[in-house]
Short mmCIF file of C-alpha atoms in Angstrom, two decimals:
data_model
loop_
_atom_site.label_atom_id
_atom_site.label_comp_id
_atom_site.label_asym_id
_atom_site.label_seq_id
_atom_site.Cartn_x
_atom_site.Cartn_y
_atom_site.Cartn_z
CA PHE A 852 0.05 0.16 -0.05
CA ASP A 853 1.17 3.51 -0.71
CA GLY A 854 1.05 5.91 2.31
CA ALA A 855 2.70 3.73 4.75
CA GLU A 856 5.12 5.35 7.18
CA GLU A 857 8.47 4.00 7.76
CA GLY A 858 8.68 0.86 9.62
CA GLU A 859 4.93 0.39 9.32
CA THR A 860 3.53 -2.72 8.36
CA ASN A 861 0.66 -3.25 5.90
CA LYS A 862 -1.50 -4.65 8.65
CA GLU A 863 -0.86 -1.51 10.76
CA LEU A 864 -1.64 0.76 7.84
CA LEU A 865 -4.86 -1.11 7.14
CA GLU A 866 -5.92 -0.85 10.99
CA LYS A 867 -5.01 2.87 10.76
CA THR A 868 -7.00 3.45 7.62
CA ILE A 869 -10.04 1.53 8.97
CA LYS A 870 -9.97 3.50 12.45
CA LEU A 871 -9.66 6.82 10.37
CA PHE A 872 -12.61 5.96 8.10
CA ALA A 873 -14.77 4.69 11.20
CA SER A 874 -14.09 7.86 13.06
CA LYS A 875 -15.86 9.62 10.31
CA ALA A 876 -18.86 7.25 10.40
CA TYR A 877 -17.84 5.54 7.29
CA ARG A 878 -18.47 1.89 6.75
CA THR A 879 -15.39 -0.04 5.66
CA ILE A 880 -14.97 -2.73 3.01
CA LEU A 881 -11.48 -4.27 2.51
CA THR A 882 -11.23 -6.15 -1.06
CA CYS A 883 -8.81 -8.92 -1.28
CA TYR A 884 -8.27 -11.93 -3.67
CA ARG A 885 -6.57 -15.07 -3.66
CA ASP A 886 -5.18 -17.09 -6.54
CA MET A 887 -6.70 -20.54 -6.59
CA SER A 888 -7.80 -22.99 -9.48
CA MET A 889 -11.27 -23.80 -10.27
CA ALA A 890 -10.67 -27.40 -9.33
CA ASP A 891 -9.26 -26.47 -6.01
CA PHE A 892 -12.07 -24.13 -5.37
CA GLU A 893 -14.80 -26.52 -6.17
CA ALA A 894 -13.10 -29.33 -4.09
CA LEU A 895 -13.60 -27.27 -1.03
CA ALA A 896 -17.44 -27.32 -1.32
CA ASP A 897 -19.06 -29.08 1.46
CA ALA A 898 -21.51 -31.86 0.19
CA ASP A 899 -24.35 -30.60 2.67
CA THR A 900 -23.64 -26.81 2.90
CA GLY A 901 -21.95 -25.86 -0.36
CA TYR A 902 -19.54 -22.94 0.55
CA THR A 903 -21.35 -21.67 3.75
CA SER A 904 -19.78 -23.88 6.54
CA PRO A 905 -17.13 -22.07 8.86
CA GLU A 906 -14.47 -24.56 7.71
CA VAL A 907 -14.85 -23.65 3.97
CA HIS A 908 -14.87 -19.92 4.97
CA ALA A 909 -11.54 -20.47 6.89
CA ALA A 910 -9.92 -22.31 3.92
CA ILE A 911 -10.92 -19.78 1.46
CA GLU A 912 -10.33 -16.59 3.31
CA SER A 913 -6.60 -17.34 4.03
CA GLU A 914 -3.48 -16.25 2.33
CA LEU A 915 -5.36 -13.26 0.79
CA THR A 916 -3.76 -10.37 -0.73
CA ALA A 917 -5.31 -7.00 -0.01
CA ILE A 918 -6.30 -4.58 -2.71
CA SER A 919 -7.89 -1.61 -1.23
CA ILE A 920 -10.24 -0.16 1.43
CA PHE A 921 -13.45 1.49 0.58
CA GLY A 922 -14.88 3.93 3.02
CA LEU A 923 -18.83 4.11 2.53
CA GLU A 924 -20.83 7.08 3.87
CA ASP A 925 -24.44 6.13 4.78
CA PRO A 926 -25.62 9.49 5.82
CA LEU A 927 -28.26 9.77 8.53
CA LYS A 928 -31.79 10.31 7.08
CA PRO A 929 -33.49 13.78 7.78
CA GLY A 930 -35.15 13.82 11.02
CA ILE A 931 -33.18 11.14 12.82
CA PHE A 932 -31.58 13.43 15.37
CA GLU A 933 -35.08 15.08 16.27
CA ALA A 934 -36.56 11.54 16.54
CA ILE A 935 -33.87 10.37 18.97
CA LYS A 936 -34.39 13.47 20.97
CA GLY A 937 -37.99 13.02 21.10
CA CYS A 938 -37.68 9.48 22.40
CA GLN A 939 -35.23 10.72 25.26
CA THR A 940 -37.76 13.47 26.28
CA ALA A 941 -40.54 10.99 26.38
CA GLY A 942 -38.45 8.73 28.70
CA ILE A 943 -37.68 6.10 26.05
CA ARG A 944 -34.03 4.79 26.10
CA VAL A 945 -32.60 4.23 22.82
CA ILE A 946 -29.89 1.39 22.37
CA MET A 947 -28.39 0.92 18.99
CA CYS A 948 -27.59 -2.60 17.78
CA THR A 949 -25.57 -2.80 14.75
CA GLY A 950 -23.15 -4.94 12.76
CA ASP A 951 -20.75 -2.15 12.17
CA ASN A 952 -17.52 -2.24 14.03
CA ILE A 953 -17.31 -0.23 17.37
CA ASP A 954 -15.61 2.76 15.90
CA THR A 955 -18.00 3.31 13.08
CA ALA A 956 -21.29 2.60 15.43
CA THR A 957 -19.81 4.92 18.11
CA ALA A 958 -19.48 7.78 15.53
CA ILE A 959 -22.83 7.19 13.89
CA SER A 960 -24.19 7.34 17.64
CA LEU A 961 -22.77 10.52 18.43
CA ASN A 962 -24.08 12.05 14.99
CA ALA A 963 -27.55 10.68 15.87
CA GLY A 964 -27.46 12.02 19.52
CA ILE A 965 -27.81 8.57 21.04
CA VAL A 966 -24.70 9.11 23.01
CA ALA A 967 -22.95 12.33 24.34
CA LYS A 968 -19.33 12.78 23.62
CA GLU A 969 -18.59 12.77 27.68
CA ASP A 970 -20.19 9.25 27.80
CA VAL A 971 -18.17 7.72 25.08
CA ARG A 972 -15.35 6.76 27.32
CA THR A 973 -17.48 5.25 29.91
CA LYS A 974 -16.79 1.38 29.87
CA TYR A 975 -20.11 0.19 29.20
CA THR A 976 -21.56 2.84 26.87
CA CYS A 977 -20.56 1.24 23.61
CA MET A 978 -19.66 -2.35 23.73
CA THR A 979 -19.19 -5.14 21.08
CA GLY A 980 -21.95 -8.10 21.11
CA GLU A 981 -19.10 -10.33 22.07
CA ASP A 982 -18.04 -8.48 25.04
CA PHE A 983 -21.69 -7.94 26.25
CA ARG A 984 -22.39 -11.62 25.93
CA SER A 985 -19.38 -12.57 27.80
CA GLU A 986 -19.74 -9.96 30.50
CA VAL A 987 -23.51 -11.18 31.26
CA GLY A 988 -22.85 -14.62 30.98
CA GLY A 989 -24.85 -15.48 27.93
CA LEU A 990 -28.44 -16.85 27.99
CA ARG A 991 -29.71 -19.42 30.39
CA THR A 992 -32.86 -21.52 30.75
CA GLU A 993 -34.88 -21.06 34.01
CA TYR A 994 -36.60 -24.25 35.37
CA GLY A 995 -39.63 -24.35 37.86
CA ALA A 996 -39.58 -26.67 40.90
CA ASP A 997 -41.14 -29.43 38.73
CA GLY A 998 -38.11 -29.44 36.47
CA ALA A 999 -40.22 -27.82 33.53
CA ALA A 1000 -38.57 -24.81 31.70
CA THR A 1001 -40.24 -21.59 32.73
CA GLY A 1002 -38.42 -19.02 30.67
CA GLU A 1003 -35.09 -17.55 29.70
CA ALA A 1004 -32.66 -15.16 31.31
CA VAL A 1005 -29.37 -13.63 31.21
CA GLY A 1006 -26.73 -15.90 32.81
CA ASP A 1007 -25.45 -13.16 35.23
CA ARG A 1008 -28.23 -10.84 36.19
CA ARG A 1009 -25.94 -8.80 38.45
CA ALA A 1010 -23.54 -8.00 35.78
CA PHE A 1011 -26.45 -7.19 33.56
CA ARG A 1012 -27.66 -4.65 35.91
CA LYS A 1013 -24.13 -3.19 36.11
CA ILE A 1014 -23.99 -2.78 32.52
CA TYR A 1015 -27.53 -1.90 31.32
CA PRO A 1016 -27.73 1.48 32.89
CA HIS A 1017 -24.90 2.89 30.77
CA LEU A 1018 -25.43 0.72 27.40
CA ALA A 1019 -26.25 2.79 24.37
CA VAL A 1020 -24.42 0.97 21.51
CA LEU A 1021 -23.81 -2.54 20.81
CA ALA A 1022 -21.52 -3.04 17.83
CA ARG A 1023 -20.77 -6.21 15.82
CA CYS A 1024 -23.97 -7.39 17.20
CA SER A 1025 -25.45 -10.85 16.34
CA PRO A 1026 -29.18 -11.85 16.19
CA GLU A 1027 -28.39 -13.91 19.51
CA ASP A 1028 -26.83 -10.72 21.19
CA LYS A 1029 -29.89 -8.71 20.25
CA TYR A 1030 -32.05 -11.35 21.74
CA LEU A 1031 -30.04 -11.59 24.81
CA LEU A 1032 -30.38 -7.80 25.31
CA VAL A 1033 -34.04 -7.94 25.03
CA THR A 1034 -34.33 -10.76 27.45
CA GLY A 1035 -32.14 -9.06 30.01
CA ILE A 1036 -34.15 -5.72 29.77
CA GLN A 1037 -37.37 -7.59 30.29
CA GLY A 1038 -36.10 -9.46 33.28
CA GLU A 1039 -35.75 -5.96 34.85
CA ASP A 1040 -39.28 -5.39 34.26
CA GLN A 1041 -39.01 -2.87 31.65
CA VAL A 1042 -41.03 -2.71 28.23
CA VAL A 1043 -38.89 -3.21 25.10
CA ALA A 1044 -39.60 -2.16 21.57
CA VAL A 1045 -37.39 -3.37 18.82
CA THR A 1046 -37.13 -2.00 15.26
CA GLY A 1047 -35.70 -4.13 12.49
CA ASP A 1048 -35.76 -4.88 8.78
CA GLY A 1049 -33.83 -7.94 8.35
CA THR A 1050 -34.50 -11.79 8.64
CA ASN A 1051 -31.62 -11.77 11.32
CA ASP A 1052 -33.95 -9.35 13.50
CA ALA A 1053 -36.78 -11.76 13.62
CA PRO A 1054 -35.98 -13.34 17.02
CA ALA A 1055 -35.70 -10.04 18.62
CA LEU A 1056 -38.78 -8.61 17.12
CA THR A 1057 -40.69 -11.65 18.16
CA LYS A 1058 -39.39 -11.59 21.85
CA ALA A 1059 -39.80 -7.73 22.29
CA ASP A 1060 -43.03 -6.55 23.84
CA VAL A 1061 -43.40 -4.45 20.71
CA GLY A 1062 -41.76 -5.12 17.25
CA PHE A 1063 -41.55 -2.74 14.59
CA ALA A 1064 -40.45 -3.80 10.91
CA MET A 1065 -39.54 -1.26 8.07
CA GLY A 1066 -42.46 -1.30 5.75
CA ILE A 1067 -40.52 -0.71 2.66
CA ALA A 1068 -37.13 -2.10 3.06
CA GLY A 1069 -38.10 -4.57 5.46
CA THR A 1070 -38.02 -8.50 4.66
CA ASP A 1071 -41.15 -10.56 4.81
CA VAL A 1072 -39.63 -12.61 7.76
CA ALA A 1073 -39.15 -9.35 9.69
CA LYS A 1074 -42.61 -8.02 8.94
CA GLY A 1075 -44.11 -11.43 10.06
CA ALA A 1076 -42.36 -11.38 13.31
CA SER A 1077 -43.51 -7.73 14.12
CA ASP A 1078 -46.61 -6.44 15.86
#
């Protein structure tokens, strides 16, 4: 890559560039390639899952040569800042759950008014889904005296209660993380509304007290899971 400082590795330059783009609320895409014959590529396909298994991904996504990084700007739609402010005025807490990396997610949340600059450095304000899941001990099934399952709860409720008052952004968030968050909030006797547009939002939309799916861009699965 051009632009590397003396002694700087390509990996360090990549990470620096990604952080630069993320600080501007850009989503980043790294393009790479790998030389492989068609015969070798086809031989990797799993008989049951094609090219979707983690093992096949690991085999293909190795020994890659990086070409470039794209920074994609996805500007906030008009009215978002005012909508967030309206929710906060009405006593509704807004927590953003996104697949973006934590730097991009934090920058977007600042622009949208979800978090304030002075809160960003607070330990639990902006977390990755993986860290959140680890801190609260994941999801556990609760059982009654008769041994029958009675519901679900976060694994460590005390840890959740320590994190929840500060949490505003959940980055690199999986469907399981969203479901876990909704379950934890409901365990604190709070009413939860979830908005989503994708198939992977369906579990959280169904679990929530109120589920909102996007009418135009939302998938049929998301719409079917919403209220």
